[in-house]
mmCIF file of C-alpha atoms (C1' of nucleotides) in Angstrom:
data_model
loop_
_atom_site.group_PDB
_atom_site.id
_atom_site.type_symbol
_atom_site.label_atom_id
_atom_site.label_comp_id
_atom_site.label_asym_id
_atom_site.label_seq_id
_atom_site.Cartn_x
_atom_site.Cartn_y
_atom_site.Cartn_z
ATOM 1 C CA MET A 1 1.427 42.241 -46.311
ATOM 2 C CA ALA A 2 0.074 45.555 -45.124
ATOM 3 C CA GLY A 3 1.792 45.175 -41.800
ATOM 4 C CA ASN A 4 0.623 47.972 -39.615
ATOM 5 C CA ASN A 5 -2.993 48.048 -40.817
ATOM 6 C CA GLY A 6 -2.904 51.784 -41.318
ATOM 7 C CA LEU A 7 -1.971 52.353 -37.719
ATOM 8 C CA SER A 8 0.885 54.611 -38.688
ATOM 9 C CA GLU A 9 -1.598 57.067 -40.170
ATOM 10 C CA LYS A 10 -3.659 56.957 -36.997
ATOM 11 C CA VAL A 11 -0.635 57.594 -34.829
ATOM 12 C CA HIS A 12 0.142 60.513 -37.047
ATOM 13 C CA GLU A 13 -3.395 61.856 -36.706
ATOM 14 C CA ARG A 14 -3.021 61.980 -32.966
ATOM 15 C CA GLY A 15 -0.129 64.376 -33.152
ATOM 16 C CA GLY A 16 2.656 61.870 -33.045
ATOM 17 C CA ARG A 17 5.551 61.840 -35.442
ATOM 18 C CA MET A 18 5.958 58.779 -37.547
ATOM 19 C CA THR A 19 9.596 57.870 -37.239
ATOM 20 C CA ARG A 20 11.247 54.808 -38.683
ATOM 21 C CA GLN A 21 11.583 53.474 -35.168
ATOM 22 C CA CYS A 22 7.974 54.000 -34.183
ATOM 23 C CA ARG A 23 6.766 52.426 -37.414
ATOM 24 C CA ALA A 24 9.068 49.467 -36.901
ATOM 25 C CA VAL A 25 7.774 48.838 -33.373
ATOM 26 C CA LEU A 26 4.253 49.097 -34.620
ATOM 27 C CA ASP A 27 4.871 46.748 -37.546
ATOM 28 C CA ALA A 28 6.610 44.265 -35.305
ATOM 29 C CA LEU A 29 3.658 44.126 -32.959
ATOM 30 C CA ALA A 30 1.118 43.897 -35.765
ATOM 31 C CA SER A 31 2.958 41.288 -37.784
ATOM 32 C CA VAL A 32 3.383 38.760 -35.005
ATOM 33 C CA ASP A 33 0.587 36.535 -33.790
ATOM 34 C CA MET A 34 2.264 36.084 -30.446
ATOM 35 C CA HIS A 35 2.316 38.532 -27.547
ATOM 36 C CA PRO A 36 5.959 39.530 -27.365
ATOM 37 C CA THR A 37 7.724 41.113 -24.439
ATOM 38 C CA ALA A 38 9.510 44.428 -24.922
ATOM 39 C CA ALA A 39 12.765 42.516 -25.233
ATOM 40 C CA GLU A 40 11.287 40.317 -27.957
ATOM 41 C CA VAL A 41 9.968 43.335 -29.818
ATOM 42 C CA TYR A 42 13.441 44.796 -29.535
ATOM 43 C CA GLU A 43 14.920 41.710 -31.181
ATOM 44 C CA ILE A 44 12.359 41.746 -33.987
ATOM 45 C CA VAL A 45 12.789 45.440 -34.668
ATOM 46 C CA ARG A 46 16.558 45.191 -34.734
ATOM 47 C CA GLU A 47 16.276 43.166 -37.943
ATOM 48 C CA THR A 48 15.000 46.213 -39.807
ATOM 49 C CA VAL A 49 16.426 48.993 -37.621
ATOM 50 C CA PRO A 50 19.653 47.500 -36.290
ATOM 51 C CA ASP A 51 20.712 50.456 -34.194
ATOM 52 C CA ILE A 52 17.455 51.070 -32.363
ATOM 53 C CA SER A 53 17.823 51.245 -28.600
ATOM 54 C CA GLN A 54 15.863 49.389 -25.976
ATOM 55 C CA GLY A 55 14.683 52.660 -24.489
ATOM 56 C CA THR A 56 13.080 53.642 -27.780
ATOM 57 C CA VAL A 57 11.264 50.336 -27.969
ATOM 58 C CA TYR A 58 9.918 50.800 -24.460
ATOM 59 C CA ARG A 59 8.931 54.395 -25.212
ATOM 60 C CA ASN A 60 7.082 53.511 -28.385
ATOM 61 C CA LEU A 61 5.332 50.536 -26.860
ATOM 62 C CA ARG A 62 4.155 52.766 -24.037
ATOM 63 C CA ARG A 63 3.011 55.360 -26.527
ATOM 64 C CA LEU A 64 1.013 52.813 -28.520
ATOM 65 C CA VAL A 65 -0.692 51.671 -25.331
ATOM 66 C CA GLU A 66 -1.467 55.267 -24.351
ATOM 67 C CA LEU A 67 -2.875 55.971 -27.797
ATOM 68 C CA GLY A 68 -5.058 52.910 -27.437
ATOM 69 C CA TYR A 69 -3.507 50.877 -30.241
ATOM 70 C CA ALA A 70 -2.099 48.131 -28.092
ATOM 71 C CA GLN A 71 -2.504 46.717 -24.648
ATOM 72 C CA GLU A 72 0.003 45.696 -22.066
ATOM 73 C CA LEU A 73 -0.362 42.323 -20.372
ATOM 74 C CA ASP A 74 1.466 42.544 -17.100
ATOM 75 C CA TYR A 75 0.178 39.452 -15.402
ATOM 76 C CA GLY A 76 2.576 36.955 -14.029
ATOM 77 C CA PRO A 77 6.177 37.262 -13.044
ATOM 78 C CA GLY A 78 8.804 38.800 -15.279
ATOM 79 C CA ALA A 79 8.349 41.076 -18.230
ATOM 80 C CA SER A 80 5.130 42.539 -19.584
ATOM 81 C CA HIS A 81 3.795 41.226 -22.848
ATOM 82 C CA PHE A 82 2.293 43.427 -25.523
ATOM 83 C CA ASP A 83 -0.760 42.728 -27.606
ATOM 84 C CA ALA A 84 -1.694 44.501 -30.827
ATOM 85 C CA SER A 85 -5.379 43.795 -30.265
ATOM 86 C CA VAL A 86 -7.121 46.220 -27.975
ATOM 87 C CA GLU A 87 -10.456 44.622 -27.178
ATOM 88 C CA SER A 88 -10.460 42.842 -23.860
ATOM 89 C CA HIS A 89 -10.199 39.085 -24.220
ATOM 90 C CA CYS A 90 -9.034 36.056 -22.308
ATOM 91 C CA HIS A 91 -5.499 34.732 -22.352
ATOM 92 C CA ALA A 92 -3.723 31.548 -21.468
ATOM 93 C CA ARG A 93 -0.207 31.746 -20.126
ATOM 94 C CA CYS A 94 2.279 28.900 -19.990
ATOM 95 C CA THR A 95 3.827 28.579 -16.546
ATOM 96 C CA ASN A 96 6.870 26.968 -18.108
ATOM 97 C CA CYS A 97 7.827 29.067 -21.143
ATOM 98 C CA SER A 98 5.617 32.064 -20.260
ATOM 99 C CA LYS A 99 4.096 32.122 -23.722
ATOM 100 C CA ILE A 100 0.716 33.877 -23.908
ATOM 101 C CA ILE A 101 -2.052 33.087 -26.369
ATOM 102 C CA ASP A 102 -5.500 34.506 -26.988
ATOM 103 C CA LEU A 103 -8.579 32.522 -26.125
ATOM 104 C CA ASP A 104 -11.735 32.807 -28.150
ATOM 105 C CA ILE A 105 -14.366 33.087 -25.497
ATOM 106 C CA ASP A 106 -18.042 32.969 -26.126
ATOM 107 C CA SER A 107 -19.863 36.087 -25.017
ATOM 108 C CA SER A 108 -21.745 33.938 -22.494
ATOM 109 C CA LEU A 109 -19.064 34.942 -20.046
ATOM 110 C CA ALA A 110 -20.279 38.526 -19.970
ATOM 111 C CA PRO A 111 -23.353 38.144 -17.735
ATOM 112 C CA CYS A 112 -21.369 36.122 -15.219
ATOM 113 C CA LEU A 113 -18.791 38.877 -15.066
ATOM 114 C CA LYS A 114 -21.471 41.496 -14.510
ATOM 115 C CA GLU A 115 -22.535 39.591 -11.448
ATOM 116 C CA ALA A 116 -18.978 39.387 -10.255
ATOM 117 C CA GLN A 117 -18.534 43.109 -10.666
ATOM 118 C CA ALA A 118 -21.543 43.715 -8.459
ATOM 119 C CA ALA A 119 -19.613 42.139 -5.597
ATOM 120 C CA ALA A 120 -17.156 45.024 -5.682
ATOM 121 C CA LYS A 121 -19.322 47.511 -3.828
ATOM 122 C CA GLY A 122 -18.233 51.102 -4.145
ATOM 123 C CA TRP A 123 -15.667 50.351 -6.804
ATOM 124 C CA GLN A 124 -15.568 51.879 -10.253
ATOM 125 C CA ILE A 125 -14.568 48.866 -12.309
ATOM 126 C CA SER A 126 -13.005 49.860 -15.614
ATOM 127 C CA ASP A 127 -11.561 46.636 -16.889
ATOM 128 C CA GLN A 128 -11.372 42.942 -16.263
ATOM 129 C CA ARG A 129 -8.732 40.384 -16.913
ATOM 130 C CA ILE A 130 -9.283 36.694 -17.230
ATOM 131 C CA GLU A 131 -6.295 34.490 -17.522
ATOM 132 C CA PHE A 132 -5.750 30.783 -17.456
ATOM 133 C CA GLU A 133 -2.411 29.406 -16.534
ATOM 134 C CA GLY A 134 -0.962 26.020 -17.189
ATOM 135 C CA LEU A 135 1.250 24.167 -19.634
ATOM 136 C CA CYS A 136 1.107 24.916 -23.342
ATOM 137 C CA PRO A 137 0.965 21.940 -25.724
ATOM 138 C CA GLU A 138 4.713 22.042 -26.381
ATOM 139 C CA CYS A 139 5.710 22.218 -22.735
ATOM 140 C CA SER A 140 3.267 19.551 -21.587
ATOM 141 C CA GLU A 141 4.641 17.266 -24.288
ATOM 142 C CA VAL A 142 8.165 17.702 -22.969
ATOM 143 C CA ASN A 143 6.948 17.081 -19.440
ATOM 144 C CA LYS A 144 5.354 13.824 -20.489
ATOM 145 C CA SER A 145 8.643 12.262 -21.571
ATOM 146 C CA GLU A 146 10.472 12.699 -18.270
ATOM 147 C CA MET B 1 -5.418 34.757 19.028
ATOM 148 C CA ALA B 2 -4.105 31.622 17.360
ATOM 149 C CA GLY B 3 -2.536 33.638 14.620
ATOM 150 C CA ASN B 4 -1.007 31.136 12.273
ATOM 151 C CA ASN B 5 -3.798 28.555 12.447
ATOM 152 C CA GLY B 6 -1.363 25.749 13.101
ATOM 153 C CA LEU B 7 0.502 26.471 9.912
ATOM 154 C CA SER B 8 3.796 26.496 11.742
ATOM 155 C CA GLU B 9 3.319 22.842 12.584
ATOM 156 C CA LYS B 10 2.537 22.060 8.970
ATOM 157 C CA VAL B 11 5.635 23.859 7.777
ATOM 158 C CA HIS B 12 7.593 21.850 10.255
ATOM 159 C CA GLU B 13 6.038 18.607 9.065
ATOM 160 C CA ARG B 14 7.305 19.267 5.585
ATOM 161 C CA GLY B 15 10.880 19.300 6.733
ATOM 162 C CA GLY B 16 11.228 23.023 7.209
ATOM 163 C CA ARG B 17 12.686 24.536 10.330
ATOM 164 C CA MET B 18 10.413 26.841 12.262
ATOM 165 C CA THR B 19 12.484 29.905 12.965
ATOM 166 C CA ARG B 20 11.304 33.072 14.684
ATOM 167 C CA GLN B 21 11.493 34.818 11.344
ATOM 168 C CA CYS B 22 9.473 32.270 9.415
ATOM 169 C CA ARG B 23 6.803 32.218 12.095
ATOM 170 C CA ALA B 24 6.613 35.992 12.092
ATOM 171 C CA VAL B 25 6.137 36.176 8.332
ATOM 172 C CA LEU B 26 3.478 33.535 8.551
ATOM 173 C CA ASP B 27 1.663 35.297 11.373
ATOM 174 C CA ALA B 28 1.847 38.626 9.599
ATOM 175 C CA LEU B 29 0.224 37.214 6.494
ATOM 176 C CA ALA B 30 -2.451 35.356 8.445
ATOM 177 C CA SER B 31 -3.339 38.227 10.737
ATOM 178 C CA VAL B 32 -3.967 40.812 8.038
ATOM 179 C CA ASP B 33 -7.100 40.926 5.940
ATOM 180 C CA MET B 34 -5.347 42.822 3.165
ATOM 181 C CA HIS B 35 -2.999 41.437 0.557
ATOM 182 C CA PRO B 36 0.310 43.024 1.475
ATOM 183 C CA THR B 37 3.365 43.365 -0.711
ATOM 184 C CA ALA B 38 6.662 41.905 0.442
ATOM 185 C CA ALA B 39 7.671 45.381 1.605
ATOM 186 C CA GLU B 40 4.479 45.704 3.644
ATOM 187 C CA VAL B 41 5.007 42.290 5.210
ATOM 188 C CA TYR B 42 8.524 43.416 6.059
ATOM 189 C CA GLU B 43 7.158 46.451 7.877
ATOM 190 C CA ILE B 44 4.634 44.389 9.834
ATOM 191 C CA VAL B 45 7.175 41.763 10.806
ATOM 192 C CA ARG B 46 9.694 44.343 11.979
ATOM 193 C CA GLU B 47 7.372 45.179 14.841
ATOM 194 C CA THR B 48 7.997 41.791 16.409
ATOM 195 C CA VAL B 49 11.372 40.922 14.872
ATOM 196 C CA PRO B 50 13.024 44.306 14.439
ATOM 197 C CA ASP B 51 16.259 43.049 12.933
ATOM 198 C CA ILE B 52 14.809 40.799 10.270
ATOM 199 C CA SER B 53 16.177 41.399 6.797
ATOM 200 C CA GLN B 54 14.192 41.952 3.623
ATOM 201 C CA GLY B 55 15.830 38.955 2.016
ATOM 202 C CA THR B 56 14.493 36.695 4.733
ATOM 203 C CA VAL B 57 10.988 38.045 4.216
ATOM 204 C CA TYR B 58 11.206 37.362 0.495
ATOM 205 C CA ARG B 59 12.640 33.921 1.155
ATOM 206 C CA ASN B 60 9.924 32.932 3.604
ATOM 207 C CA LEU B 61 7.127 34.304 1.460
ATOM 208 C CA ARG B 62 8.421 32.245 -1.431
ATOM 209 C CA ARG B 63 8.649 29.208 0.791
ATOM 210 C CA LEU B 64 5.062 29.601 1.973
ATOM 211 C CA VAL B 65 3.908 29.850 -1.626
ATOM 212 C CA GLU B 66 5.896 26.750 -2.570
ATOM 213 C CA LEU B 67 4.472 24.837 0.381
ATOM 214 C CA GLY B 68 1.004 25.841 -0.762
ATOM 215 C CA TYR B 69 0.130 27.984 2.250
ATOM 216 C CA ALA B 70 -0.111 31.286 0.417
ATOM 217 C CA GLN B 71 -0.444 32.595 -3.078
ATOM 218 C CA GLU B 72 1.363 35.311 -4.916
ATOM 219 C CA LEU B 73 -0.632 37.878 -6.858
ATOM 220 C CA ASP B 74 1.723 39.294 -9.412
ATOM 221 C CA TYR B 75 -0.684 41.033 -11.714
ATOM 222 C CA GLY B 76 -0.206 44.630 -12.557
ATOM 223 C CA PRO B 77 2.833 46.823 -12.411
ATOM 224 C CA GLY B 78 5.010 47.102 -9.343
ATOM 225 C CA ALA B 79 5.391 44.684 -6.488
ATOM 226 C CA SER B 80 3.674 41.337 -6.005
ATOM 227 C CA HIS B 81 1.012 41.016 -3.341
ATOM 228 C CA PHE B 82 0.672 38.003 -1.095
ATOM 229 C CA ASP B 83 -2.513 36.307 -0.010
ATOM 230 C CA ALA B 84 -2.837 33.918 2.901
ATOM 231 C CA SER B 85 -5.826 32.199 1.338
ATOM 232 C CA VAL B 86 -4.950 29.576 -1.185
ATOM 233 C CA GLU B 87 -8.204 28.756 -2.893
ATOM 234 C CA SER B 88 -8.558 30.532 -6.191
ATOM 235 C CA HIS B 89 -10.863 33.525 -6.003
ATOM 236 C CA CYS B 90 -11.456 36.818 -7.752
ATOM 237 C CA HIS B 91 -9.745 40.051 -6.896
ATOM 238 C CA ALA B 92 -10.266 43.719 -7.528
ATOM 239 C CA ARG B 93 -7.214 45.918 -7.859
ATOM 240 C CA CYS B 94 -7.190 49.695 -7.571
ATOM 241 C CA THR B 95 -5.350 51.282 -10.475
ATOM 242 C CA ASN B 96 -4.588 54.281 -8.292
ATOM 243 C CA CYS B 97 -3.365 52.963 -4.942
ATOM 244 C CA SER B 98 -2.820 49.366 -6.122
ATOM 245 C CA LYS B 99 -4.820 47.993 -3.214
ATOM 246 C CA ILE B 100 -6.185 44.484 -3.789
ATOM 247 C CA ILE B 101 -9.348 43.063 -2.244
ATOM 248 C CA ASP B 102 -11.110 39.724 -2.456
ATOM 249 C CA LEU B 103 -14.399 39.427 -4.274
ATOM 250 C CA ASP B 104 -17.060 37.025 -3.140
ATOM 251 C CA ILE B 105 -18.162 35.508 -6.375
ATOM 252 C CA ASP B 106 -21.070 33.184 -6.751
ATOM 253 C CA SER B 107 -20.102 29.773 -8.043
ATOM 254 C CA SER B 108 -22.185 30.493 -11.130
ATOM 255 C CA LEU B 109 -18.957 31.692 -12.642
ATOM 256 C CA ALA B 110 -17.588 28.157 -12.710
ATOM 257 C CA PRO B 111 -19.532 26.732 -15.687
ATOM 258 C CA CYS B 112 -18.674 29.776 -17.804
ATOM 259 C CA LEU B 113 -15.024 29.267 -17.019
ATOM 260 C CA LYS B 114 -15.194 25.623 -17.967
ATOM 261 C CA GLU B 115 -16.348 26.700 -21.359
ATOM 262 C CA ALA B 116 -13.547 29.196 -21.606
ATOM 263 C CA GLN B 117 -10.997 26.566 -20.711
ATOM 264 C CA ALA B 118 -12.238 24.398 -23.540
ATOM 265 C CA ALA B 119 -11.017 27.074 -25.945
ATOM 266 C CA ALA B 120 -7.448 26.370 -24.907
ATOM 267 C CA LYS B 121 -6.980 23.243 -26.967
ATOM 268 C CA GLY B 122 -3.997 21.128 -26.029
ATOM 269 C CA TRP B 123 -3.268 23.094 -22.881
ATOM 270 C CA GLN B 124 -3.152 21.663 -19.388
ATOM 271 C CA ILE B 125 -4.861 24.426 -17.481
ATOM 272 C CA SER B 126 -3.983 24.328 -13.813
ATOM 273 C CA ASP B 127 -5.297 27.614 -12.536
ATOM 274 C CA GLN B 128 -7.311 30.645 -13.470
ATOM 275 C CA ARG B 129 -7.101 34.225 -12.413
ATOM 276 C CA ILE B 130 -9.924 36.681 -12.617
ATOM 277 C CA GLU B 131 -9.209 40.236 -11.747
ATOM 278 C CA PHE B 132 -11.165 43.435 -12.008
ATOM 279 C CA GLU B 133 -9.369 46.703 -12.114
ATOM 280 C CA GLY B 134 -10.650 50.160 -11.389
ATOM 281 C CA LEU B 135 -10.847 52.698 -8.616
ATOM 282 C CA CYS B 136 -11.453 51.647 -5.033
ATOM 283 C CA PRO B 137 -14.077 53.584 -3.031
ATOM 284 C CA GLU B 138 -11.465 55.816 -1.385
ATOM 285 C CA CYS B 139 -9.664 56.702 -4.601
ATOM 286 C CA SER B 140 -12.817 57.314 -6.621
ATOM 287 C CA GLU B 141 -13.985 59.652 -3.850
ATOM 288 C CA VAL B 142 -10.805 61.690 -4.135
ATOM 289 C CA ASN B 143 -11.142 61.782 -7.901
ATOM 290 C CA LYS B 144 -14.667 63.164 -7.637
ATOM 291 C CA SER B 145 -13.584 66.341 -5.879
ATOM 292 C CA GLU B 146 -11.114 67.525 -8.513
ATOM 293 C "C1'" DA C 1 21.833 18.992 28.845
ATOM 294 C "C1'" DC C 2 25.344 19.212 25.084
ATOM 295 C "C1'" DG C 3 27.353 19.413 21.006
ATOM 296 C "C1'" DC C 4 26.799 18.451 15.781
ATOM 297 C "C1'" DT C 5 25.263 19.682 11.267
ATOM 298 C "C1'" DA C 6 22.478 21.199 7.843
ATOM 299 C "C1'" DA C 7 19.162 24.768 7.317
ATOM 300 C "C1'" DA C 8 18.225 29.406 7.874
ATOM 301 C "C1'" DT C 9 19.759 34.041 8.692
ATOM 302 C "C1'" DG C 10 21.606 39.149 8.001
ATOM 303 C "C1'" DA C 11 24.099 41.963 5.077
ATOM 304 C "C1'" DT C 12 25.015 43.142 0.791
ATOM 305 C "C1'" DA C 13 26.018 42.623 -4.101
ATOM 306 C "C1'" DA C 14 24.055 41.475 -8.338
ATOM 307 C "C1'" DC C 15 20.434 41.051 -11.461
ATOM 308 C "C1'" DT C 16 16.120 42.162 -14.338
ATOM 309 C "C1'" DG C 17 12.731 45.036 -16.174
ATOM 310 C "C1'" DT C 18 11.740 49.652 -16.707
ATOM 311 C "C1'" DT C 19 12.084 54.706 -16.665
ATOM 312 C "C1'" DA C 20 14.587 59.213 -16.735
ATOM 313 C "C1'" DC C 21 18.122 62.039 -18.463
ATOM 314 C "C1'" DT C 22 21.618 63.725 -21.888
ATOM 315 C "C1'" DG C 23 23.033 65.955 -26.038
ATOM 316 C "C1'" DA C 24 22.471 64.649 -30.957
ATOM 317 C "C1'" DT C 25 19.022 63.647 -34.922
ATOM 318 C "C1'" DT C 26 15.269 64.203 -37.693
ATOM 319 C "C1'" DA C 27 10.247 64.546 -39.184
ATOM 320 C "C1'" DT C 28 7.205 68.010 -40.165
ATOM 321 C "C1'" DA C 29 5.273 72.773 -40.951
ATOM 322 C "C1'" DA C 30 6.115 77.202 -42.912
ATOM 323 C "C1'" DT D 1 15.026 74.943 -47.454
ATOM 324 C "C1'" DT D 2 15.085 76.087 -42.942
ATOM 325 C "C1'" DA D 3 13.481 76.275 -38.171
ATOM 326 C "C1'" DT D 4 12.107 73.756 -34.303
ATOM 327 C "C1'" DA D 5 10.202 70.697 -31.380
ATOM 328 C "C1'" DA D 6 9.576 65.728 -31.098
ATOM 329 C "C1'" DT D 7 12.161 61.833 -31.071
ATOM 330 C "C1'" DC D 8 16.330 59.435 -30.938
ATOM 331 C "C1'" DA D 9 20.689 56.483 -29.017
ATOM 332 C "C1'" DG D 10 23.169 55.809 -25.210
ATOM 333 C "C1'" DT D 11 23.506 55.436 -20.590
ATOM 334 C "C1'" DA D 12 22.605 56.139 -15.765
ATOM 335 C "C1'" DA D 13 19.232 55.496 -12.314
ATOM 336 C "C1'" DC D 14 15.581 53.122 -10.300
ATOM 337 C "C1'" DA D 15 12.465 49.403 -7.958
ATOM 338 C "C1'" DG D 16 11.713 44.836 -7.029
ATOM 339 C "C1'" DT D 17 13.720 40.631 -6.425
ATOM 340 C "C1'" DT D 18 17.179 36.990 -6.116
ATOM 341 C "C1'" DA D 19 21.891 35.141 -5.152
ATOM 342 C "C1'" DT D 20 26.020 34.904 -2.380
ATOM 343 C "C1'" DC D 21 28.515 34.157 1.754
ATOM 344 C "C1'" DA D 22 30.017 34.198 6.354
ATOM 345 C "C1'" DT D 23 27.547 33.600 10.689
ATOM 346 C "C1'" DT D 24 23.914 31.868 13.557
ATOM 347 C "C1'" DT D 25 20.606 28.501 15.079
ATOM 348 C "C1'" DA D 26 16.815 24.752 15.105
ATOM 349 C "C1'" DG D 27 16.358 20.197 15.781
ATOM 350 C "C1'" DC D 28 18.443 15.823 15.978
ATOM 351 C "C1'" DG D 29 21.132 12.081 18.350
ATOM 352 C "C1'" DT D 30 23.509 10.976 22.317
#
DNA sequence: ACGCTAAATGATAACTGTTACTGATTATAA
DNA sequence: TTATAATCAGTAACAGTTATCATTTAGCGT
């Protein structure tokens, strides 16, 4: 499959150099439908670039976020998760295994959020984050049997 | 003033021992209308219990959260913030000074959220977190002048 | 009131996630 | 091809938090 969806060219356009390592981080993020942590990206990337360092993974993830090609999800305890999709959307996070998934939310949420924003008088709101937390199907299944 | 709203008795009821330190952490959280970090709680508590240790502050904050008398807000980078109010409500976080405030949101948000939850098929959703991020009035004022 | 004992403490070491620094590589332009 | 600046691997440093352990202490029974 295409893998990075032409993102490598875009990174290049913005003045960045397209190294093997950067491309690998990018591909890893784009090819996975989960929202991996930096450590998980590191593990994935090591399959194709075995001697990459953790620091490089962190640096490239940060760069992708700065360039606007990924977003960082730093809710919850522990490590940040990274998401190849940029548009703001809802997530669900498992309190047991800390997995994060996307939620397809109807746009009906938007007007409600506008109203909520109005409550923040004097603030310049630039983003919103909506997250549900609970047990994912796998973890709630395990819980059932005990 | 009452300070801890009788929480010390409740802690005691649940089998915990009410030490000077625990009471001080509790009072500090209840007496402040902000959402302090553990380090900020530590500073407040040191005024009344000068030789308390950071570890004890962390321990008691965790205990209060486990007992259901406080909640931990661990969105965003850096340290967690703690909130003496337990009921789930919206927050706004300043991306500059990382201050967190409560938002009074009309209950009209609830039906929209129900719908959103329905998108998480197979999940047992136990909580939701809605957070707006942007610049607080003070920080956006500073930004204006540069 | 007085000890007993488990819970809680202070001090500090260890740990996790992340960033900064180093000299060595390497992608890109000329 | 060569020059050079961005990026790299490796590692040390950092912040926030948790664990460990010897000491203290709250709350119980007597």
